[in-house]
mmCIF file with all atom_site columns, C-alpha atoms and ligand atoms in Angstrom:
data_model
loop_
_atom_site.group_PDB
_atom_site.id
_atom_site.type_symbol
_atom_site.label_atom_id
_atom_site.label_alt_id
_atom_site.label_comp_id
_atom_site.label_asym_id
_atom_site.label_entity_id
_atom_site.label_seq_id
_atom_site.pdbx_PDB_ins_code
_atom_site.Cartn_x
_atom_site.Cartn_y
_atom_site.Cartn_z
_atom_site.occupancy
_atom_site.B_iso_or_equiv
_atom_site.pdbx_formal_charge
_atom_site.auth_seq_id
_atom_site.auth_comp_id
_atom_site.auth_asym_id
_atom_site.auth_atom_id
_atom_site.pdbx_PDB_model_num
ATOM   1   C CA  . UNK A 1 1   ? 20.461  -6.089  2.756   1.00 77.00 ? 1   UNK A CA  1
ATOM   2   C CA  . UNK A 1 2   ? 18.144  -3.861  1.419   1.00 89.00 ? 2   UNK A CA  1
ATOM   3   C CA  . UNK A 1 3   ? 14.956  -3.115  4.036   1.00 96.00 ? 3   UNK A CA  1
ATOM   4   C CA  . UNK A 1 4   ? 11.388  -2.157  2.879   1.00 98.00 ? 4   UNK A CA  1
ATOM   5   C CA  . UNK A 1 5   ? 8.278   -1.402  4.987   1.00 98.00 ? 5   UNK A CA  1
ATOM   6   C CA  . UNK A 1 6   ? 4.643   -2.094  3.700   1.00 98.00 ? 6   UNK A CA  1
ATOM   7   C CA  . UNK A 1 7   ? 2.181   0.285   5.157   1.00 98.00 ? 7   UNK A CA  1
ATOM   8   C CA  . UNK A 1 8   ? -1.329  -0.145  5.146   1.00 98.00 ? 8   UNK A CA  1
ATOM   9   C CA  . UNK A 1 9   ? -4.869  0.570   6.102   1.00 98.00 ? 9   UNK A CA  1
ATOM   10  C CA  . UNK A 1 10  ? -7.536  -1.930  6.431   1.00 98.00 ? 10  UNK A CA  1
ATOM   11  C CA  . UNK A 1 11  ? -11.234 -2.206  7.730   1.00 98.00 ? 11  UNK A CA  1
ATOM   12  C CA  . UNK A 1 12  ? -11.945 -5.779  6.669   1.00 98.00 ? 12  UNK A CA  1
ATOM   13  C CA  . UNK A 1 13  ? -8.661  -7.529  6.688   1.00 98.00 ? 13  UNK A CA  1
ATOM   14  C CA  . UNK A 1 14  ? -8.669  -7.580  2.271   1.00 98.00 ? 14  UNK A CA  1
ATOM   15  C CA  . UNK A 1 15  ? -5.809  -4.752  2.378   1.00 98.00 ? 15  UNK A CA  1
ATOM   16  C CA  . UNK A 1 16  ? -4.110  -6.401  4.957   1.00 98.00 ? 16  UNK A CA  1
ATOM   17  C CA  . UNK A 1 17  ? -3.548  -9.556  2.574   1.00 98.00 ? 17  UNK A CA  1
ATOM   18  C CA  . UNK A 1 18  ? -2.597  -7.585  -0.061  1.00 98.00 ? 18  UNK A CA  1
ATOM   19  C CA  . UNK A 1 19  ? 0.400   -6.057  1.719   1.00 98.00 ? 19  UNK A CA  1
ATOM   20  C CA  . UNK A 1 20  ? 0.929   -9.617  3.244   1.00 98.00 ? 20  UNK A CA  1
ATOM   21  C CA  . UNK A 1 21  ? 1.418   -10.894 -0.236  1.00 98.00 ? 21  UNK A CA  1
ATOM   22  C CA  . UNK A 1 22  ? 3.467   -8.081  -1.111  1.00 98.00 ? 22  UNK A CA  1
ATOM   23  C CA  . UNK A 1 23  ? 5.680   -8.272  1.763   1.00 98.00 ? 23  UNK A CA  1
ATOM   24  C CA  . UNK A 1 24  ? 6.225   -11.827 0.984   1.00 98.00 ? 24  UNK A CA  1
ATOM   25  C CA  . UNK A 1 25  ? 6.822   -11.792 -2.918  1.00 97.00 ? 25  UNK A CA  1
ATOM   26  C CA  . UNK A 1 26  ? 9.439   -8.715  -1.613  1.00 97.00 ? 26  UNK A CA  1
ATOM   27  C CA  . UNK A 1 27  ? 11.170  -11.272 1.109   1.00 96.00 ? 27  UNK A CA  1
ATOM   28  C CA  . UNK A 1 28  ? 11.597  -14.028 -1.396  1.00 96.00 ? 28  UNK A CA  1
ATOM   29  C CA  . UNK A 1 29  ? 13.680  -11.660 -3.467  1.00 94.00 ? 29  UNK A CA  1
ATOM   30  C CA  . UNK A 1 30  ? 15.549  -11.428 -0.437  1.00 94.00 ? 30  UNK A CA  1
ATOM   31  C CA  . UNK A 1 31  ? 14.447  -7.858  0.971   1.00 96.00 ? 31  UNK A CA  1
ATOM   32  C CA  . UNK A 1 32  ? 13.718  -7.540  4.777   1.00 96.00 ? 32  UNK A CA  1
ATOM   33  C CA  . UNK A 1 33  ? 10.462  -6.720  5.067   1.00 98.00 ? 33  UNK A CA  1
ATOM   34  C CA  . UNK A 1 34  ? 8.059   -5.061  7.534   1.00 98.00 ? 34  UNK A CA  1
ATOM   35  C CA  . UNK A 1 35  ? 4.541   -4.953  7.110   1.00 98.00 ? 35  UNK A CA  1
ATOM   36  C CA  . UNK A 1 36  ? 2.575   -2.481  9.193   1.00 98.00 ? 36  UNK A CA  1
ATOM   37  C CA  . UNK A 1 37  ? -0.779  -0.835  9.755   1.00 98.00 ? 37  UNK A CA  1
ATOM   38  C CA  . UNK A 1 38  ? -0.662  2.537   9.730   1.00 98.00 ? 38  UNK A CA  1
ATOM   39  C CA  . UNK A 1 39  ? -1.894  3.545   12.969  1.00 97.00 ? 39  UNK A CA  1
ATOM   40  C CA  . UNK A 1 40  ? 1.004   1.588   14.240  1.00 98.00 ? 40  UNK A CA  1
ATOM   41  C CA  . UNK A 1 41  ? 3.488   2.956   12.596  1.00 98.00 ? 41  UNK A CA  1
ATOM   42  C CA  . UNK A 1 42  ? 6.526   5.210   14.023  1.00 97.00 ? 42  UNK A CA  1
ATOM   43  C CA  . UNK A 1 43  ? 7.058   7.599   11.526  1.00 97.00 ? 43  UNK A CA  1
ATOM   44  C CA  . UNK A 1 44  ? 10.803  8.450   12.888  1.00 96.00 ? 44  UNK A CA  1
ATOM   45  C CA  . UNK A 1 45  ? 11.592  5.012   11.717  1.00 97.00 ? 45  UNK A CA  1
ATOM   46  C CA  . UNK A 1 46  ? 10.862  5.388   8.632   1.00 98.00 ? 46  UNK A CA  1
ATOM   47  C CA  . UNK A 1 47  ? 14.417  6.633   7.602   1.00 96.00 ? 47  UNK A CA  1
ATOM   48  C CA  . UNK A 1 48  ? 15.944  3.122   8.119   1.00 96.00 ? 48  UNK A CA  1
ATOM   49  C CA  . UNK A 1 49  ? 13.932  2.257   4.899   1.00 97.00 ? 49  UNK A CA  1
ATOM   50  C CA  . UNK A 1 50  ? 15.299  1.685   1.628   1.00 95.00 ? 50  UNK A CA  1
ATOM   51  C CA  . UNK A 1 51  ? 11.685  1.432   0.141   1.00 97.00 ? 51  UNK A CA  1
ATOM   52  C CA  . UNK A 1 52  ? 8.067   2.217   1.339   1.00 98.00 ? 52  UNK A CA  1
ATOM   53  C CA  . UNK A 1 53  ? 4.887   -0.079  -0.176  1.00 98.00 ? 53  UNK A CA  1
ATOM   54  C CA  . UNK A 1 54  ? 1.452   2.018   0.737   1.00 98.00 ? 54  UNK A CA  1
ATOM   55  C CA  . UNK A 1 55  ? -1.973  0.788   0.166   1.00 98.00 ? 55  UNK A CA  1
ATOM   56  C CA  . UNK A 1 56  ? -5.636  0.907   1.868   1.00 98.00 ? 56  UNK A CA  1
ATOM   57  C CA  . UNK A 1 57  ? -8.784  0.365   0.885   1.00 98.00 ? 57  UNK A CA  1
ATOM   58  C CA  . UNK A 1 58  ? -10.850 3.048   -1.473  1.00 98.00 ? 58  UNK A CA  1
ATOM   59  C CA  . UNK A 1 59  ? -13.034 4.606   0.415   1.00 98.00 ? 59  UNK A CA  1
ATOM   60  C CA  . UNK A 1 60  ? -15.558 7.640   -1.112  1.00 98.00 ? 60  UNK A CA  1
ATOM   61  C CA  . UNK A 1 61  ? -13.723 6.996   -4.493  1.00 98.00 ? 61  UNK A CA  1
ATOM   62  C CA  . UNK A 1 62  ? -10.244 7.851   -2.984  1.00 98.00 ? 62  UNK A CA  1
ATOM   63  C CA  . UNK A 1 63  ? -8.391  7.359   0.424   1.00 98.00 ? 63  UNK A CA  1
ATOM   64  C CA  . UNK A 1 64  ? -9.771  5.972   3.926   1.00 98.00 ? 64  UNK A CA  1
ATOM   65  C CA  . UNK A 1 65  ? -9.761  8.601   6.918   1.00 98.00 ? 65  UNK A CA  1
ATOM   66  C CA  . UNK A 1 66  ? -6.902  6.775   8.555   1.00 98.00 ? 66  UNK A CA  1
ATOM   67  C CA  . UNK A 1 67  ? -4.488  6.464   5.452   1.00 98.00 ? 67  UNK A CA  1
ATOM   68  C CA  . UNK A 1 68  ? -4.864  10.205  5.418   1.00 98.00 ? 68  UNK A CA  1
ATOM   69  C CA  . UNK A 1 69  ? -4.223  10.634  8.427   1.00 98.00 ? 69  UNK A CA  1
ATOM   70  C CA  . UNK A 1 70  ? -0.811  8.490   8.512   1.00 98.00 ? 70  UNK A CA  1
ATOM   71  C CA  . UNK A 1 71  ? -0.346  10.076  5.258   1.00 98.00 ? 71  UNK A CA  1
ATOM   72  C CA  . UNK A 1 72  ? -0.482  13.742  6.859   1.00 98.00 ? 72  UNK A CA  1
ATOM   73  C CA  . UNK A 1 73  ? 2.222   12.578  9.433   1.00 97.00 ? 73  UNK A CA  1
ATOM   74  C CA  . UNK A 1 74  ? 4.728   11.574  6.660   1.00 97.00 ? 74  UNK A CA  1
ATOM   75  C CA  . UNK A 1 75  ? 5.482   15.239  6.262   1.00 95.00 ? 75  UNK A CA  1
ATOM   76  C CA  . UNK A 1 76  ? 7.381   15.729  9.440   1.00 95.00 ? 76  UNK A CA  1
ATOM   77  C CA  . UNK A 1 77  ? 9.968   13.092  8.316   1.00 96.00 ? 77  UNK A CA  1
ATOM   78  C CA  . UNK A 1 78  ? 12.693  13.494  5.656   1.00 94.00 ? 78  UNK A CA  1
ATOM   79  C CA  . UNK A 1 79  ? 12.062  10.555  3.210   1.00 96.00 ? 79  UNK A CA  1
ATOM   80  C CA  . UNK A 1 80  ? 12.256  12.311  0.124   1.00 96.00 ? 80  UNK A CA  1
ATOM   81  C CA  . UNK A 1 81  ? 14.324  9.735   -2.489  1.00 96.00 ? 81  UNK A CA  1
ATOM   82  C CA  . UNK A 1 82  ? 12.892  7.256   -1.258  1.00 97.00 ? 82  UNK A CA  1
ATOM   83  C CA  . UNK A 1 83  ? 11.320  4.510   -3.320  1.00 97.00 ? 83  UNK A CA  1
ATOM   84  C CA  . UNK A 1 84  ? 7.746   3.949   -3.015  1.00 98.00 ? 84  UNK A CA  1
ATOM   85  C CA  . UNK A 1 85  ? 4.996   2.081   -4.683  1.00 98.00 ? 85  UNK A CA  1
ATOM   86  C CA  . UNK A 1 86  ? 1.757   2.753   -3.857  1.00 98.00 ? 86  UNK A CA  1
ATOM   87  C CA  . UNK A 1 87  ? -1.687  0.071   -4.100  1.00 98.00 ? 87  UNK A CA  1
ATOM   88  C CA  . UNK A 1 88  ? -5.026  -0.259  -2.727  1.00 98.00 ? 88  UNK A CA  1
ATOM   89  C CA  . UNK A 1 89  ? -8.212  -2.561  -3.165  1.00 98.00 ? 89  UNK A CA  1
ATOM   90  C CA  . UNK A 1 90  ? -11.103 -1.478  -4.845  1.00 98.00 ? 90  UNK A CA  1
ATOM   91  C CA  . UNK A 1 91  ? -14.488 -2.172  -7.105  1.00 98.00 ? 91  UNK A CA  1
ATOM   92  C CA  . UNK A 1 92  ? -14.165 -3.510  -10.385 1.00 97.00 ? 92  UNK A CA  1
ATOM   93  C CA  . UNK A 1 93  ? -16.352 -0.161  -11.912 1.00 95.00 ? 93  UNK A CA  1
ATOM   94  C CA  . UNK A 1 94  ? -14.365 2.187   -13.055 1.00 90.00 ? 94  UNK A CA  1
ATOM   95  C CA  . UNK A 1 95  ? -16.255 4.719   -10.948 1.00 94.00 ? 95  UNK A CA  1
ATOM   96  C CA  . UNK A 1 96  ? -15.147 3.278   -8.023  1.00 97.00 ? 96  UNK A CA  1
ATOM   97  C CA  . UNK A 1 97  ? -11.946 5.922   -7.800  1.00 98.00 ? 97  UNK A CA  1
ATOM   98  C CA  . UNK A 1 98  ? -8.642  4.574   -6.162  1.00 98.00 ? 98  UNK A CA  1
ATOM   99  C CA  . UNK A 1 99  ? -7.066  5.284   -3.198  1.00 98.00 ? 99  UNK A CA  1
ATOM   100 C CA  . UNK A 1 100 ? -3.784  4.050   -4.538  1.00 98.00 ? 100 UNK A CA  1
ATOM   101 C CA  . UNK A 1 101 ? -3.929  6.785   -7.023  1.00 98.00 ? 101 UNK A CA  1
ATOM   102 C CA  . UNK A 1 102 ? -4.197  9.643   -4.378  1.00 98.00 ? 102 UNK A CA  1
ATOM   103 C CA  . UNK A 1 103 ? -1.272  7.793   -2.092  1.00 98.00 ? 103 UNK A CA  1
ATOM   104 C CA  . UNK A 1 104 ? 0.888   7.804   -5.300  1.00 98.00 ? 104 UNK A CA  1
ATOM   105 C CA  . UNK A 1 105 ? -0.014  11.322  -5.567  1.00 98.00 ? 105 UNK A CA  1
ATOM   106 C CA  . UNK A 1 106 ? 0.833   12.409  -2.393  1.00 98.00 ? 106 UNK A CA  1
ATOM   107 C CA  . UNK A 1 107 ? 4.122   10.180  -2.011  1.00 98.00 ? 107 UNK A CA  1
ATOM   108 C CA  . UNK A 1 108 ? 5.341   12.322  -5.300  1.00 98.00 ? 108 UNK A CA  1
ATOM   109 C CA  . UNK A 1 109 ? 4.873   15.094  -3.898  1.00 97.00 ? 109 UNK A CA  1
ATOM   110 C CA  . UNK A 1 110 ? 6.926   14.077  -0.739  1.00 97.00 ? 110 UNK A CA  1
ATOM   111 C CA  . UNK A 1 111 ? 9.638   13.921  -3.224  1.00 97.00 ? 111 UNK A CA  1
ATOM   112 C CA  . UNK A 1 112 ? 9.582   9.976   -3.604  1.00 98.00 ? 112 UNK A CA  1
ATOM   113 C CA  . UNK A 1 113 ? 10.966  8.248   -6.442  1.00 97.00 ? 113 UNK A CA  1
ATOM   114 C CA  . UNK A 1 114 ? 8.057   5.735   -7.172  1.00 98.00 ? 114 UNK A CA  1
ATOM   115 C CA  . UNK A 1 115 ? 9.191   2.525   -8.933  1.00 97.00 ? 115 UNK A CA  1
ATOM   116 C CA  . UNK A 1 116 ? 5.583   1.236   -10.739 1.00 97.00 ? 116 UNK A CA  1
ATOM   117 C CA  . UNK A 1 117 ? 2.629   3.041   -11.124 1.00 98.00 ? 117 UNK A CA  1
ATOM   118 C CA  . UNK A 1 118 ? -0.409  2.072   -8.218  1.00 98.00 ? 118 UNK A CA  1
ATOM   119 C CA  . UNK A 1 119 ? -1.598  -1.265  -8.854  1.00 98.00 ? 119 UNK A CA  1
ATOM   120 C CA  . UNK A 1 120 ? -5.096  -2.164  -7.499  1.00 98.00 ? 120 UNK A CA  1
ATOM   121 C CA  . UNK A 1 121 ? -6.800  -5.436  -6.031  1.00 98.00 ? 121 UNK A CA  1
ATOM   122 C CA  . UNK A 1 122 ? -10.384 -5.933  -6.777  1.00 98.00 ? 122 UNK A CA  1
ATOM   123 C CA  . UNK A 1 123 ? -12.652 -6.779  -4.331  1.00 98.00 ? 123 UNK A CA  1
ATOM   124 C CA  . UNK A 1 124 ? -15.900 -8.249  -5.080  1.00 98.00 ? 124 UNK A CA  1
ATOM   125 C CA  . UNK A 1 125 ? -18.253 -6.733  -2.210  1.00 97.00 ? 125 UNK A CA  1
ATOM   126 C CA  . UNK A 1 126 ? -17.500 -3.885  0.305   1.00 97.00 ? 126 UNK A CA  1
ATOM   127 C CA  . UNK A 1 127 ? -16.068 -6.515  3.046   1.00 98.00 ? 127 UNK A CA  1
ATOM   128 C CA  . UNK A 1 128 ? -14.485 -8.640  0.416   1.00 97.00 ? 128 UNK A CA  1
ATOM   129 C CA  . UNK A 1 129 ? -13.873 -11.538 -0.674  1.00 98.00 ? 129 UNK A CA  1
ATOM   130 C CA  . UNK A 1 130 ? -10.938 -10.163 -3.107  1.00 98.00 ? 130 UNK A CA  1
ATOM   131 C CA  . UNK A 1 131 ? -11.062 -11.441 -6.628  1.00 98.00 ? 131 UNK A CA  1
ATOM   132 C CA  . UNK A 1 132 ? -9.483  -14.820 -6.962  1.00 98.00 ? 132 UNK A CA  1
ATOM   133 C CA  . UNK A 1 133 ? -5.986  -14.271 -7.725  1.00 98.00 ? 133 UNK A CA  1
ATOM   134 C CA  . UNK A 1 134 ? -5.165  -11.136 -5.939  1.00 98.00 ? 134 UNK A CA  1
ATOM   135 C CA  . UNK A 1 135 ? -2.769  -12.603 -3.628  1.00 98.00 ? 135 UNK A CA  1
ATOM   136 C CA  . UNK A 1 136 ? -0.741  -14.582 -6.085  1.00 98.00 ? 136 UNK A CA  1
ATOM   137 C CA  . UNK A 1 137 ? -0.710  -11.411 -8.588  1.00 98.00 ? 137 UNK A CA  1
ATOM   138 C CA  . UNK A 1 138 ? 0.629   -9.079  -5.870  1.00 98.00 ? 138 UNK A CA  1
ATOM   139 C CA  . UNK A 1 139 ? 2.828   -11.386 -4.594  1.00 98.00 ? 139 UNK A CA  1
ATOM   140 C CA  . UNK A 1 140 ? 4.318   -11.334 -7.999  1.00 98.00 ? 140 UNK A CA  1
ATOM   141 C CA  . UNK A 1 141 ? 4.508   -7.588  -8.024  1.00 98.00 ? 141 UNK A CA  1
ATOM   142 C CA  . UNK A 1 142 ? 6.373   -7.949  -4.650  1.00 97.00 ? 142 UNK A CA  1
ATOM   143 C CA  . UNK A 1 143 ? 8.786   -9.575  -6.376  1.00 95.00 ? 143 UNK A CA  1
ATOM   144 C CA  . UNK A 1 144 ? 8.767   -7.103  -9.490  1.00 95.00 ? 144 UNK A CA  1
ATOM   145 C CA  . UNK A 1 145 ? 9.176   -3.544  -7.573  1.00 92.00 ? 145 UNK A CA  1
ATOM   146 C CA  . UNK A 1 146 ? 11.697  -4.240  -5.309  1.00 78.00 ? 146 UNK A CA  1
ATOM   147 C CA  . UNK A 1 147 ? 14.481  -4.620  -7.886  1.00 70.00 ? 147 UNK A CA  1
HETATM 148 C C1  . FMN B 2 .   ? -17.275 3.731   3.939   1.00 77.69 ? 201 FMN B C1  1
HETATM 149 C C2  . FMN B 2 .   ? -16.871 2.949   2.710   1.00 77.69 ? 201 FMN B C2  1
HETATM 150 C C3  . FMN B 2 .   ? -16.815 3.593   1.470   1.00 77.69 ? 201 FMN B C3  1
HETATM 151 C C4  . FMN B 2 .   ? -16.419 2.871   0.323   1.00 77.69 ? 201 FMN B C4  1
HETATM 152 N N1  . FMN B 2 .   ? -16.314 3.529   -0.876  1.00 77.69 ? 201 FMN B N1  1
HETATM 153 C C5  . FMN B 2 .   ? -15.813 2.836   -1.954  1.00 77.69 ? 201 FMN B C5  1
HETATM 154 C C6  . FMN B 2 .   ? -15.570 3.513   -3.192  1.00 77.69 ? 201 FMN B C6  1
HETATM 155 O O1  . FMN B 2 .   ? -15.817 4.702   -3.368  1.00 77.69 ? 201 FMN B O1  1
HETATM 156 N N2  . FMN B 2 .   ? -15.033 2.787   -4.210  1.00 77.69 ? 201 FMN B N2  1
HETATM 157 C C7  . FMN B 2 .   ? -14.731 1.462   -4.088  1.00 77.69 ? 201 FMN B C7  1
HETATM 158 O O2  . FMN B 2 .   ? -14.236 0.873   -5.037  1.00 77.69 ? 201 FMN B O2  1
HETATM 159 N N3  . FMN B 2 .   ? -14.981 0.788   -2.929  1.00 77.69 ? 201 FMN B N3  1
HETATM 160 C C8  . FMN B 2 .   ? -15.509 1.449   -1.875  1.00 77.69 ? 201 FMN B C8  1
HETATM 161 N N4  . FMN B 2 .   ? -15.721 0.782   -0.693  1.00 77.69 ? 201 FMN B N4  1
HETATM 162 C C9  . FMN B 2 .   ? -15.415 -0.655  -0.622  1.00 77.69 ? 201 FMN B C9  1
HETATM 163 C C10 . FMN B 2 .   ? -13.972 -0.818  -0.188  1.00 77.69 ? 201 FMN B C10 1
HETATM 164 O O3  . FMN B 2 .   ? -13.145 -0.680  -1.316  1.00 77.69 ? 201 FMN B O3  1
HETATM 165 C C11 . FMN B 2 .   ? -13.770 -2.171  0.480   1.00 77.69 ? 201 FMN B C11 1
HETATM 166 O O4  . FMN B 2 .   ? -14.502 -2.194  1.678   1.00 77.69 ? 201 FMN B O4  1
HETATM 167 C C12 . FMN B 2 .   ? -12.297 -2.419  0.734   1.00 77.69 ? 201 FMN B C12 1
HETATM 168 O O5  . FMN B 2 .   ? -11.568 -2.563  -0.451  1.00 77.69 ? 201 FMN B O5  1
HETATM 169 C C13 . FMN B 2 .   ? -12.086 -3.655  1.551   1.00 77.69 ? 201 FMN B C13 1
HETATM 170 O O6  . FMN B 2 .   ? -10.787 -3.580  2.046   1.00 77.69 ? 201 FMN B O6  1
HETATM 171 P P1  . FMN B 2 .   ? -10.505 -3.847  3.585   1.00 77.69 ? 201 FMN B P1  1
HETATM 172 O O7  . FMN B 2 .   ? -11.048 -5.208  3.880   1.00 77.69 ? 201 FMN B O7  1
HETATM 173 O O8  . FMN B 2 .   ? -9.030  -3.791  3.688   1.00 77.69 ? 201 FMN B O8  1
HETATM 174 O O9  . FMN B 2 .   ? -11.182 -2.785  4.392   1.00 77.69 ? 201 FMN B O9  1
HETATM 175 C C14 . FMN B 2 .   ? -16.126 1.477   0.434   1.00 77.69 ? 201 FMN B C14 1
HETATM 176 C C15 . FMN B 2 .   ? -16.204 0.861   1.691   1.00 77.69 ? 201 FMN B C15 1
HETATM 177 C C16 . FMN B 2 .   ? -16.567 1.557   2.818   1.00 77.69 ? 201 FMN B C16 1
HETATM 178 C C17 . FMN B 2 .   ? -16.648 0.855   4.141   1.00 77.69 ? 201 FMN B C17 1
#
């Protein structure tokens, strides 16, 4: 059975629903799925992954202090090859910047293969709520990447 891991950052608890909803559009495809924060994260486990999912929350126009810093520690492991889709959640503006775009960046550069380009949620004030239908559209992209 193939295994993934979603990863993410969160302040308010809107990223963390995201990668809930993508873990569980990935599990009904029948993937095994963890879903993480990632302070909590052992990045020596990461190897037993078939596929990472990384997201957090846009922060200064790109990505949160604690994403970078899990995103820093990814270089002492050997995950290159890897698949990896990258997401994050986000104003509406297109000013706002991304901080999926600078994950996917960096998880290219780690040598991943990355399956879809970053796909953002849109939040509709800095704590949230998310936009209605976030949950059900990235559940559906759960489904979608893992194949
Ligand atoms: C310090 C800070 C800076 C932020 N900067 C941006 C930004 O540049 N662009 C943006 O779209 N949203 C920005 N936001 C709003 C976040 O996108 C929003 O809080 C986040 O998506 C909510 O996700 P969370 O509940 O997982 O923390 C900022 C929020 C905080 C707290």
């Amino acid at each position: 059975m193939k295994r993934a891991i979603v990863i993410y950052d969160t302040k308010f608890g809107n990223t963390e629903k995201i990668a809930r909803a993508l873990a569980c559009g990935m599990e009904k495809q029948g993937v095994k799925v963890d879903c993480v924060k990632a302070d909590e994260v052992d990045v020596d486990k990461l190897v037993e992954y078939d596929f990472l999912v990384i997201g957090g929350p846009t922060h200064a126009f790109g990505v949160s202090k604690p994403m970078k810093a899990f995103l820093e520690k990814l270089r002492s492991v050997d995950i290159k090859g890897k698949k990896a889709f990258a997401f994050d959640t986000k104003y509406k503006s297109w000013l706002a910047g991304s901080a999926g775009k600078g994950i996917e960046k960096t998880l290219k550069g780690l040598g991943m293969s990355i399956v879809k380009p970053h796909s953002s949620a849109i939040i509709k004030g800095s704590e949230g709520p998310l936009e209605e239908g976030m949950e059900e559209m990235f559940e559906r992209i759960g489904g979608e990447v893992q194949n």
